[in-house]
XYZ file of N, CA and C in Angstrom:
486
model
N -12.959 -39.886 34.317
C -13.650 -40.715 35.285
C -12.618 -41.592 35.979
N -12.643 -41.600 37.287
C -11.717 -42.405 38.078
C -12.554 -43.430 38.843
N -12.110 -44.662 38.803
C -12.805 -45.716 39.517
C -11.789 -46.650 40.126
N -12.130 -47.233 41.232
C -11.268 -48.254 41.820
C -11.488 -49.572 41.099
N -10.483 -50.405 41.105
C -10.475 -51.648 40.335
C -11.726 -52.494 40.571
N -12.153 -52.629 41.802
C -13.271 -53.515 42.078
C -14.597 -52.972 41.542
N -14.617 -51.707 41.110
C -15.840 -51.115 40.589
C -15.865 -51.093 39.059
N -14.780 -51.499 38.424
C -14.650 -51.336 36.984
C -15.364 -52.455 36.222
N -16.012 -52.096 35.102
C -16.582 -53.127 34.248
C -15.480 -53.888 33.527
N -15.855 -54.956 32.815
C -14.879 -55.798 32.130
C -14.018 -55.029 31.128
N -14.617 -54.154 30.334
C -13.876 -53.432 29.292
C -13.813 -51.951 29.640
N -12.601 -51.396 29.593
C -12.381 -49.981 29.903
C -11.754 -49.312 28.686
N -12.532 -49.094 27.648
C -12.019 -48.532 26.415
C -11.511 -47.118 26.686
N -10.252 -46.855 26.295
C -9.669 -45.525 26.458
C -9.136 -45.242 27.843
N -9.224 -46.199 28.751
C -8.739 -45.979 30.103
C -7.523 -46.854 30.363
N -6.601 -46.317 31.162
C -5.397 -47.042 31.543
C -5.381 -47.240 33.051
N -4.645 -48.252 33.510
C -4.519 -48.555 34.936
C -3.316 -47.828 35.516
N -3.468 -47.322 36.734
C -2.415 -46.580 37.420
C -2.328 -47.009 38.878
N -1.128 -46.864 39.435
C -0.901 -47.074 40.856
C -0.827 -45.688 41.498
N -1.630 -45.457 42.523
C -1.684 -44.168 43.215
C -0.737 -44.199 44.405
N 0.205 -43.255 44.451
C 1.251 -43.190 45.472
C 1.186 -41.877 46.223
N 1.613 -41.891 47.478
C 1.756 -40.626 48.207
C 3.231 -40.418 48.545
N 3.676 -39.174 48.309
C 5.042 -38.768 48.597
C 4.976 -37.341 49.129
N 5.374 -37.135 50.375
C 5.381 -35.798 50.989
C 4.041 -35.087 50.846
N 2.979 -35.765 51.212
C 1.627 -35.206 51.164
C 1.149 -34.856 49.764
N 1.820 -35.355 48.737
C 1.388 -35.190 47.360
C 1.002 -36.553 46.814
N 0.068 -36.548 45.861
C -0.348 -37.791 45.228
C 0.211 -37.863 43.818
N 0.759 -39.017 43.481
C 1.301 -39.276 42.158
C 0.723 -40.577 41.648
N 0.676 -40.692 40.323
C 0.232 -41.930 39.697
C 1.298 -42.376 38.706
N 1.496 -43.676 38.642
C 2.430 -44.256 37.679
C 1.684 -45.378 36.961
N 1.915 -45.489 35.666
C 1.240 -46.520 34.877
C 1.521 -47.910 35.419
N 0.479 -48.677 35.628
C 0.610 -50.010 36.211
C 1.488 -50.955 35.381
N 1.524 -50.840 34.058
C 2.408 -51.739 33.301
C 3.898 -51.568 33.659
N 4.291 -50.437 34.233
C 5.692 -50.209 34.597
C 6.033 -50.734 35.990
N 5.021 -51.075 36.783
C 5.247 -51.505 38.161
C 5.608 -52.987 38.176
N 6.804 -53.275 38.705
C 7.262 -54.660 38.824
C 6.841 -55.244 40.166
N 7.059 -54.488 41.241
C 6.778 -54.988 42.584
C 6.759 -53.809 43.563
N 6.084 -54.000 44.666
C 6.124 -53.061 45.789
C 6.859 -53.783 46.907
N 7.813 -53.094 47.538
C 8.652 -53.757 48.527
C 8.905 -52.846 49.722
N 9.307 -53.442 50.842
C 9.754 -52.647 51.983
C 11.165 -52.162 51.687
N 11.555 -51.085 52.302
C 12.856 -50.488 52.013
C 13.849 -50.850 53.110
N 14.509 -51.965 52.913
C 15.526 -52.425 53.850
C 16.874 -52.467 53.142
N 17.916 -52.040 53.831
C 19.269 -52.239 53.352
C 19.672 -51.456 52.121
N 19.371 -50.161 52.073
C 19.833 -49.348 50.956
C 21.348 -49.180 51.088
N 22.062 -49.573 50.037
C 23.526 -49.450 50.008
C 23.895 -48.168 49.273
N 24.580 -47.238 49.945
C 24.967 -45.991 49.275
C 25.886 -46.257 48.088
N 25.762 -45.405 47.080
C 26.622 -45.475 45.897
C 27.214 -44.077 45.708
N 28.524 -43.940 45.882
C 29.140 -42.619 45.737
C 29.144 -42.153 44.276
N 29.145 -40.837 44.103
C 29.268 -40.254 42.775
C 28.026 -40.327 41.919
N 26.844 -40.401 42.538
C 25.604 -40.443 41.769
C 24.871 -39.116 41.884
N 23.787 -39.006 41.188
C 22.945 -37.809 41.286
C 22.400 -37.715 42.701
N 22.114 -36.485 43.151
C 21.711 -36.305 44.554
C 20.432 -37.029 44.925
N 19.535 -37.267 43.969
C 18.281 -37.948 44.287
C 18.422 -39.473 44.329
N 19.600 -40.011 44.032
C 19.836 -41.449 44.128
C 20.340 -41.764 45.536
N 19.557 -42.516 46.293
C 19.921 -42.844 47.670
C 20.902 -44.006 47.747
N 20.940 -44.824 46.718
C 21.803 -46.003 46.697
C 21.130 -47.101 45.912
N 21.390 -48.356 46.303
C 20.802 -49.502 45.621
C 20.245 -50.485 46.643
N 19.308 -51.310 46.177
C 18.785 -52.420 46.979
C 18.828 -53.676 46.115
N 18.796 -54.824 46.775
C 18.666 -56.104 46.084
C 17.196 -56.498 46.118
N 16.674 -56.865 44.982
C 15.305 -57.387 44.902
C 15.349 -58.558 43.936
N 15.058 -59.717 44.445
C 15.224 -60.920 43.632
C 16.711 -61.109 43.370
N 17.067 -61.298 42.132
C 18.472 -61.484 41.755
C 19.075 -60.226 41.142
N 18.414 -59.083 41.295
C 18.874 -57.872 40.620
C 19.149 -56.740 41.611
N 20.020 -55.850 41.192
C 20.310 -54.622 41.932
C 19.452 -53.517 41.325
N 18.764 -52.772 42.187
C 17.869 -51.703 41.747
C 18.343 -50.374 42.336
N 18.611 -49.362 41.510
C 18.901 -48.027 42.041
C 17.658 -47.487 42.745
N 17.851 -46.794 43.879
C 16.740 -46.225 44.635
C 16.741 -44.712 44.436
N 15.639 -44.200 43.893
C 15.493 -42.770 43.637
C 14.494 -42.172 44.617
N 14.796 -40.983 45.107
C 13.920 -40.269 46.033
C 13.242 -39.131 45.291
N 11.919 -39.256 45.086
C 11.179 -38.224 44.370
C 11.162 -36.896 45.124
N 11.274 -36.949 46.461
C 11.292 -35.707 47.242
C 12.457 -34.823 46.781
N 13.624 -35.428 46.703
C 14.825 -34.691 46.308
C 14.743 -34.337 44.817
N 14.306 -35.271 44.001
C 14.195 -35.018 42.554
C 13.287 -33.822 42.284
N 12.231 -33.669 43.072
C 11.280 -32.584 42.863
C 11.595 -31.344 43.701
N 12.796 -31.286 44.297
C 13.273 -30.043 44.881
C 13.191 -29.870 46.381
N 12.768 -30.879 47.147
C 12.758 -30.728 48.602
C 14.192 -30.683 49.106
N 14.500 -29.687 49.908
C 15.870 -29.519 50.407
C 16.168 -30.429 51.596
N 15.227 -30.580 52.502
C 15.409 -31.437 53.678
C 14.203 -32.361 53.808
N 14.168 -33.407 52.997
C 12.989 -34.272 53.004
C 12.850 -35.047 54.310
N 11.611 -35.156 54.757
C 11.305 -36.001 55.903
C 10.832 -37.343 55.386
N 11.101 -38.388 56.133
C 10.744 -39.724 55.678
C 9.763 -40.365 56.648
N 8.824 -41.161 56.125
C 7.902 -41.875 57.014
C 8.659 -42.967 57.761
N 8.028 -43.458 58.766
C 8.651 -44.483 59.602
C 8.954 -45.760 58.815
N 8.041 -46.147 57.930
C 8.216 -47.365 57.137
C 7.972 -47.051 55.662
N 8.957 -46.438 54.995
C 8.754 -46.132 53.577
C 8.676 -47.412 52.751
N 8.081 -47.274 51.598
C 7.956 -48.400 50.677
C 8.723 -48.074 49.408
N 9.053 -49.087 48.676
C 9.691 -48.912 47.382
C 8.801 -49.474 46.302
N 8.686 -48.738 45.210
C 7.959 -49.223 44.043
C 9.003 -49.486 42.967
N 9.164 -50.763 42.626
C 10.132 -51.160 41.614
C 9.505 -50.949 40.243
N 10.171 -50.129 39.433
C 9.665 -49.790 38.106
C 10.582 -50.356 37.032
N 9.980 -50.856 35.978
C 10.737 -51.303 34.813
C 10.264 -50.505 33.601
N 11.239 -49.922 32.910
C 10.961 -49.172 31.696
C 11.813 -49.797 30.599
N 11.214 -50.682 29.830
C 11.989 -51.461 28.865
C 12.984 -52.322 29.618
N 14.272 -52.203 29.265
C 15.308 -52.987 29.955
C 15.812 -52.298 31.220
N 15.338 -51.092 31.488
C 15.832 -50.311 32.622
C 15.004 -50.557 33.871
N 15.674 -50.398 35.031
C 15.025 -50.635 36.324
C 15.356 -49.509 37.288
N 14.414 -49.177 38.158
C 14.690 -48.303 39.293
C 13.636 -48.559 40.359
N 13.941 -48.124 41.552
C 13.019 -48.207 42.679
C 12.765 -46.785 43.148
N 11.507 -46.393 43.260
C 11.218 -45.072 43.808
C 10.728 -45.221 45.241
N 11.252 -44.382 46.094
C 10.887 -44.371 47.504
C 9.580 -43.604 47.655
N 8.588 -44.198 48.299
C 7.286 -43.556 48.496
C 6.865 -43.690 49.953
N 5.975 -42.794 50.373
C 5.433 -42.878 51.727
C 4.435 -44.019 51.839
N 3.562 -44.110 50.818
C 2.519 -45.129 50.869
C 1.996 -45.402 49.468
N 1.434 -46.571 49.301
C 0.729 -46.944 48.081
C -0.748 -46.890 48.432
N -1.496 -46.070 47.715
C -2.903 -45.824 48.055
C -3.859 -46.838 47.434
N -3.802 -46.963 46.097
C -4.752 -47.845 45.413
C -4.348 -48.017 43.960
N -5.107 -48.849 43.266
C -5.005 -48.998 41.826
C -6.290 -48.415 41.262
N -6.176 -47.630 40.182
C -7.360 -47.003 39.607
C -7.190 -46.873 38.099
N -8.276 -46.538 37.430
C -8.215 -46.283 35.996
C -8.510 -44.814 35.751
N -7.964 -44.304 34.670
C -8.224 -42.924 34.278
C -8.203 -42.846 32.769
N -9.020 -41.994 32.242
C -9.047 -41.718 30.820
C -8.066 -40.583 30.567
N -7.016 -40.858 29.798
C -5.966 -39.864 29.559
C -6.545 -38.575 28.976
N -7.637 -38.670 28.244
C -8.271 -37.489 27.660
C -8.858 -36.539 28.695
N -9.114 -37.027 29.902
C -9.685 -36.182 30.955
C -8.621 -35.508 31.822
N -7.345 -35.805 31.562
C -6.273 -35.202 32.354
C -6.017 -33.767 31.909
N -5.635 -32.956 32.874
C -5.225 -31.591 32.585
C -3.743 -31.623 32.251
N -3.371 -31.067 31.090
C -1.932 -31.063 30.765
C -1.173 -30.146 31.717
N 0.108 -30.428 31.891
C 0.957 -29.615 32.752
C 1.497 -28.447 31.937
N 1.377 -27.262 32.499
C 1.906 -26.075 31.848
C 3.311 -25.825 32.365
N 4.171 -25.327 31.530
C 5.534 -25.050 31.959
C 6.476 -26.104 31.441
N 7.609 -26.220 32.109
C 8.692 -27.068 31.611
C 8.902 -28.338 32.409
N 7.947 -28.780 33.204
C 8.135 -29.978 34.005
C 7.814 -31.213 33.175
N 8.854 -31.812 32.577
C 8.635 -33.002 31.753
C 8.495 -34.262 32.603
N 8.695 -34.152 33.926
C 8.562 -35.313 34.811
C 7.104 -35.659 35.086
N 6.201 -34.715 34.828
C 4.772 -34.898 35.057
C 4.060 -34.756 33.716
N 3.231 -35.736 33.373
C 2.552 -35.698 32.076
C 1.174 -35.058 32.133
N 0.608 -34.923 33.315
C -0.710 -34.325 33.459
C -1.198 -34.498 34.876
N -2.401 -33.998 35.132
C -2.977 -34.139 36.468
C -4.483 -34.313 36.347
N -5.055 -34.784 37.432
C -6.492 -34.999 37.502
C -6.911 -34.785 38.951
N -8.136 -34.357 39.159
C -8.619 -34.155 40.527
C -9.444 -35.352 40.960
N -9.124 -35.865 42.156
C -9.898 -36.924 42.781
C -10.385 -36.360 44.110
N -11.691 -36.211 44.202
C -12.297 -35.560 45.368
C -11.654 -34.195 45.539
N -10.997 -33.936 46.658
C -10.402 -32.606 46.884
C -8.889 -32.608 46.698
N -8.330 -33.645 46.057
C -6.872 -33.768 45.876
C -6.506 -33.791 44.400
N -5.344 -33.259 44.108
C -4.796 -33.303 42.757
C -3.813 -34.473 42.670
N -3.941 -35.279 41.626
C -3.026 -36.389 41.366
C -2.198 -36.016 40.144
N -0.873 -36.059 40.293
C 0.049 -35.787 39.191
C 0.528 -37.113 38.624
N 0.489 -37.236 37.303
C 0.889 -38.464 36.626
C 2.359 -38.381 36.253
N 3.147 -39.333 36.769
C 4.575 -39.357 36.477
C 4.797 -39.756 35.014
N 5.619 -38.995 34.345
C 5.971 -39.276 32.958
C 7.166 -40.227 32.969
N 6.887 -41.498 32.930
C 7.905 -42.519 33.154
C 9.044 -42.439 32.137
N 8.758 -42.031 30.912
C 9.806 -42.000 29.893
C 10.812 -40.885 30.094
N 10.449 -39.812 30.809
C 11.403 -38.716 31.010
C 11.725 -38.447 32.484
N 11.202 -39.252 33.381
C 11.392 -39.034 34.813
C 12.846 -39.159 35.243
N 13.559 -40.118 34.681
C 14.950 -40.362 35.055
C 15.822 -40.448 33.818
N 17.101 -40.301 34.029
C 18.088 -40.597 33.002
C 18.270 -42.116 33.081
N 17.506 -42.855 32.291
C 17.438 -44.300 32.414
C 18.769 -44.971 32.127
N 19.537 -44.419 31.204
C 20.850 -44.993 30.909
C 21.753 -44.881 32.128
N 21.690 -43.730 32.807
C 22.463 -43.530 34.039
C 22.028 -44.527 35.106
N 20.710 -44.685 35.279
C 20.183 -45.608 36.288
C 20.634 -47.045 35.987
N 20.591 -47.418 34.719
C 21.013 -48.760 34.326
C 22.510 -48.948 34.608
N 23.297 -47.891 34.423
C 24.729 -47.958 34.710
C 25.015 -48.213 36.171
N 24.226 -47.610 37.069
C 24.390 -47.839 38.512
C 24.139 -49.308 38.829
N 23.036 -49.848 38.310
C 22.692 -51.245 38.584
C 23.756 -52.178 38.014
N 24.232 -51.895 36.800
C 25.259 -52.755 36.187
C 26.555 -52.722 36.996
N 26.949 -51.530 37.431
C 28.166 -51.383 38.226
C 28.054 -52.158 39.541
N 26.904 -52.067 40.199
C 26.693 -52.759 41.468
C 26.621 -54.275 41.268
N 26.019 -54.729 40.163
C 25.986 -56.173 39.892
C 27.378 -56.722 39.676
N 28.239 -55.962 38.978
C 29.627 -56.428 38.774
C 30.370 -56.478 40.100
N 30.109 -55.523 40.982
C 30.777 -55.473 42.277
C 30.340 -56.653 43.153
N 29.031 -57.013 43.094
C 28.513 -58.102 43.916
C 28.914 -59.466 43.362
N 29.047 -59.561 42.029
C 29.258 -60.858 41.385
C 30.650 -61.222 41.427
């Protein structure tokens, strides 16, 4: 069962909150506890010698955040970008990254038991669910990135700036 926040009762036993994102006409969801902030994407500083899906870094608050492009991570060879992309700042324990998205759609709840598991070897997606006529893929935050690598980029950039 999927519901928008304003329709939810006080207690949602067995349901978790997610942020619904659009990237290249696909819908993805990320667990709301991992979302630090949503920001405009201004001033990405390139970082040489990184993985191809790392566009560079941005400053948000007092921290440097690596910027990852899900289009490239998921295999798009020549990704197109919206006019005003957004960044979703994610925190996974002590690690940080910013994912580039086309748009942020909504916040919703889902019962993990109702998700369809992903078949095959894609550990970046933990499952999917259908909302109306669209499929939403749930990002597996724990295996989506090499978090130690991402943390190294931010640490290197902080030392360079400081």
